[in-house]
C-alpha angles and dihedrals in degrees: 000000000000120000120200131178128209130191099188144020090260092053090050088052090048090054087053092049092053092044089053090067089068095054130096137171112299096033119133118200116195112199125195135174142115122294108286095016092125106264094136093045090051090049091048088056091048090051092050090049090052092051099253108165098190125093107267117218131158110272092221093149102026090044094207131047124182122206124187115231134169096252098041143322108289111223114199113195126185114193096179093113096043110107106169143038089242092059090047093053092048090060092063093213091160088071087071093056095099141101093269093063142057108205121208110187122191117201087019091164085080089069099031093133092051102048114117122240126270101036135146119245118206118187121190120195135173117265130209097280126058093255098033118115133182115213120195119190121193131170108224120209125178103287093345134083113209124197116243127213112231118153121190 
């Protein structure tokens, strides 16, 4: 497990940019954290790190945004508005779980039982100060958690 600490939105984005260097096509990143904890800022940093040129915003209403990048298509999913398994299945997210895509899924706890293995779990929590964030990164394998190696 890798533990990072951020003291600002820009530092959260920088953590995402550095984390992006570890990603490749086929990776699925499941993000969780309270509303406002910084999931979208982290993802914006990941997208920058992957070379995405488009403006990155949370797809709260569109649910899924796709961004072209050199290494793979970056698929940004926001499950905040999903309230049932039926809605989740209708999205067809599993079609993005392939070598041509890197999937970044906000509110991934809403599809916990459907995430592929391995996947990377990123948890963002509030720190002591107003702008402080704790970022935990874990690679999840079927039945096993393996420590990652991210240095910022």
